[in-house]
XYZ file of C-alpha atoms in Angstrom:
92
model
C -33.730 0.743 53.192
C -34.455 -2.709 54.641
C -33.746 -5.775 52.555
C -36.527 -8.334 52.140
C -36.202 -10.981 54.783
C -34.080 -8.762 57.013
C -35.194 -6.812 60.064
C -36.495 -3.392 59.089
C -36.960 -0.139 60.923
C -39.511 -1.804 63.181
C -36.959 -4.498 64.162
C -39.335 -7.362 63.379
C -37.320 -10.507 62.657
C -37.919 -12.417 59.441
C -40.820 -14.826 59.918
C -42.376 -12.769 62.682
C -46.110 -13.222 63.343
C -46.809 -9.839 61.716
C -44.887 -10.823 58.571
C -46.705 -14.160 58.416
C -50.001 -12.267 58.751
C -48.950 -9.937 55.919
C -48.078 -12.913 53.719
C -51.425 -14.578 54.469
C -53.280 -11.346 53.741
C -51.443 -11.067 50.429
C -52.343 -14.662 49.559
C -55.984 -14.027 50.508
C -56.064 -10.956 48.261
C -54.520 -12.921 45.395
C -57.179 -15.634 45.721
C -59.996 -13.070 45.782
C -58.540 -11.193 42.818
C -58.204 -14.363 40.738
C -61.752 -15.414 41.588
C -63.046 -12.005 40.470
C -60.871 -12.028 37.338
C -62.469 -15.338 36.361
C -65.930 -13.762 36.585
C -66.864 -14.402 40.210
C -69.992 -12.573 41.379
C -70.106 -13.274 45.119
C -70.354 -10.177 47.302
C -69.327 -9.750 50.924
C -71.691 -8.454 53.563
C -69.687 -7.188 56.511
C -71.639 -6.116 59.572
C -70.184 -5.825 63.078
C -67.088 -7.716 61.873
C -69.232 -10.663 60.771
C -68.605 -11.589 57.149
C -71.260 -13.330 55.080
C -71.344 -13.947 51.367
C -74.223 -13.037 49.100
C -74.474 -14.845 45.794
C -77.366 -13.547 43.710
C -75.768 -13.795 40.269
C -74.219 -16.938 38.829
C -70.452 -17.169 38.610
C -68.807 -18.133 35.377
C -67.976 -21.854 35.337
C -64.276 -20.964 35.730
C -64.917 -18.770 38.774
C -67.169 -21.380 40.389
C -64.567 -24.105 39.846
C -61.854 -21.834 41.273
C -63.997 -21.072 44.350
C -64.725 -24.750 44.948
C -61.087 -25.807 44.500
C -59.164 -22.987 46.189
C -61.441 -21.039 48.533
C -64.205 -23.336 49.792
C -61.748 -25.856 51.323
C -59.998 -23.188 53.433
C -60.579 -23.173 57.171
C -63.130 -20.588 58.336
C -60.554 -17.970 59.320
C -58.685 -18.073 56.020
C -61.891 -18.176 53.953
C -63.164 -15.057 55.764
C -59.843 -13.348 54.967
C -60.450 -14.049 51.264
C -64.085 -12.969 51.485
C -63.137 -9.586 52.978
C -61.311 -8.812 49.730
C -64.452 -9.278 47.635
C -66.629 -6.314 46.679
C -69.289 -5.634 49.305
C -73.019 -5.304 48.841
C -72.530 -1.612 49.668
C -70.344 -1.283 46.554
C -73.296 -2.165 44.305
Protein backbone atom coordinates (compact mmCIF):
# COMPACT_ATOMS: atom_id res chain seq x y z
CA UNK A 1 0.00 0.00 0.00
CA UNK A 2 1.49 3.37 -0.97
CA UNK A 3 2.31 5.88 1.73
CA UNK A 4 0.96 9.41 1.37
CA UNK A 5 3.50 11.56 -0.35
CA UNK A 6 5.32 8.57 -1.82
CA UNK A 7 5.07 7.22 -5.35
CA UNK A 8 2.21 4.75 -5.66
CA UNK A 9 1.39 1.98 -8.07
CA UNK A 10 1.09 4.53 -10.86
CA UNK A 11 4.64 5.80 -10.15
CA UNK A 12 3.56 9.44 -9.96
CA UNK A 13 6.08 11.40 -7.89
CA UNK A 14 4.88 13.47 -4.95
CA UNK A 15 3.78 16.89 -6.18
CA UNK A 16 3.01 15.65 -9.67
CA UNK A 17 0.55 17.68 -11.77
CA UNK A 18 -2.12 15.00 -11.24
CA UNK A 19 -1.66 15.13 -7.45
CA UNK A 20 -1.83 18.93 -7.49
CA UNK A 21 -5.04 18.67 -9.54
CA UNK A 22 -6.46 16.20 -7.00
CA UNK A 23 -5.59 18.55 -4.15
CA UNK A 24 -7.22 21.50 -5.94
CA UNK A 25 -10.32 19.43 -6.67
CA UNK A 26 -10.52 18.47 -3.00
CA UNK A 27 -10.18 22.12 -1.97
CA UNK A 28 -12.87 23.13 -4.48
CA UNK A 29 -15.21 20.47 -3.08
CA UNK A 30 -14.53 21.64 0.47
CA UNK A 31 -15.39 25.24 -0.47
CA UNK A 32 -18.62 24.17 -2.19
CA UNK A 33 -19.60 21.93 0.72
CA UNK A 34 -19.02 24.69 3.28
CA UNK A 35 -21.01 27.17 1.20
CA UNK A 36 -23.92 24.71 1.02
CA UNK A 37 -23.64 23.87 4.73
CA UNK A 38 -24.02 27.57 5.50
CA UNK A 39 -27.29 27.67 3.54
CA UNK A 40 -26.09 28.55 0.05
CA UNK A 41 -28.75 28.25 -2.66
CA UNK A 42 -26.82 28.82 -5.89
CA UNK A 43 -27.25 26.08 -8.49
CA UNK A 44 -24.94 25.14 -11.34
CA UNK A 45 -26.10 24.94 -14.92
CA UNK A 46 -23.66 22.83 -16.90
CA UNK A 47 -24.21 22.64 -20.64
CA UNK A 48 -21.56 21.63 -23.17
CA UNK A 49 -18.91 22.01 -20.44
CA UNK A 50 -19.93 25.63 -19.85
CA UNK A 51 -20.74 26.29 -16.21
CA UNK A 52 -23.10 29.08 -15.20
CA UNK A 53 -24.63 29.78 -11.83
CA UNK A 54 -28.32 30.30 -11.22
CA UNK A 55 -29.33 32.13 -8.08
CA UNK A 56 -33.10 32.30 -7.70
CA UNK A 57 -33.33 31.92 -3.93
CA UNK A 58 -31.51 34.10 -1.42
CA UNK A 59 -28.55 32.66 0.43
CA UNK A 60 -28.36 32.90 4.17
CA UNK A 61 -26.23 35.88 5.23
CA UNK A 62 -23.48 33.44 6.30
CA UNK A 63 -23.46 31.66 2.94
CA UNK A 64 -23.44 34.95 1.01
CA UNK A 65 -20.54 36.26 3.10
CA UNK A 66 -18.65 32.99 2.59
CA UNK A 67 -19.22 33.16 -1.19
CA UNK A 68 -18.04 36.76 -1.37
CA UNK A 69 -14.95 36.12 0.78
CA UNK A 70 -13.78 32.69 -0.40
CA UNK A 71 -15.28 31.88 -3.81
CA UNK A 72 -15.95 35.12 -5.69
CA UNK A 73 -12.29 36.25 -5.54
CA UNK A 74 -11.00 33.03 -7.14
CA UNK A 75 -9.73 33.16 -10.70
CA UNK A 76 -12.25 31.92 -13.29
CA UNK A 77 -10.81 28.41 -13.53
CA UNK A 78 -10.82 27.78 -9.79
CA UNK A 79 -14.27 29.34 -9.32
CA UNK A 80 -15.69 27.05 -12.03
CA UNK A 81 -14.13 24.08 -10.21
CA UNK A 82 -16.04 25.09 -7.06
CA UNK A 83 -19.24 25.71 -9.01
CA UNK A 84 -19.16 22.21 -10.53
CA UNK A 85 -19.54 20.81 -7.02
CA UNK A 86 -22.80 22.67 -6.42
CA UNK A 87 -26.16 21.00 -7.04
CA UNK A 88 -27.31 21.48 -10.63
CA UNK A 89 -30.60 22.84 -11.87
CA UNK A 90 -31.32 19.28 -13.06
CA UNK A 91 -31.17 18.12 -9.43
CA UNK A 92 -34.19 20.28 -8.54
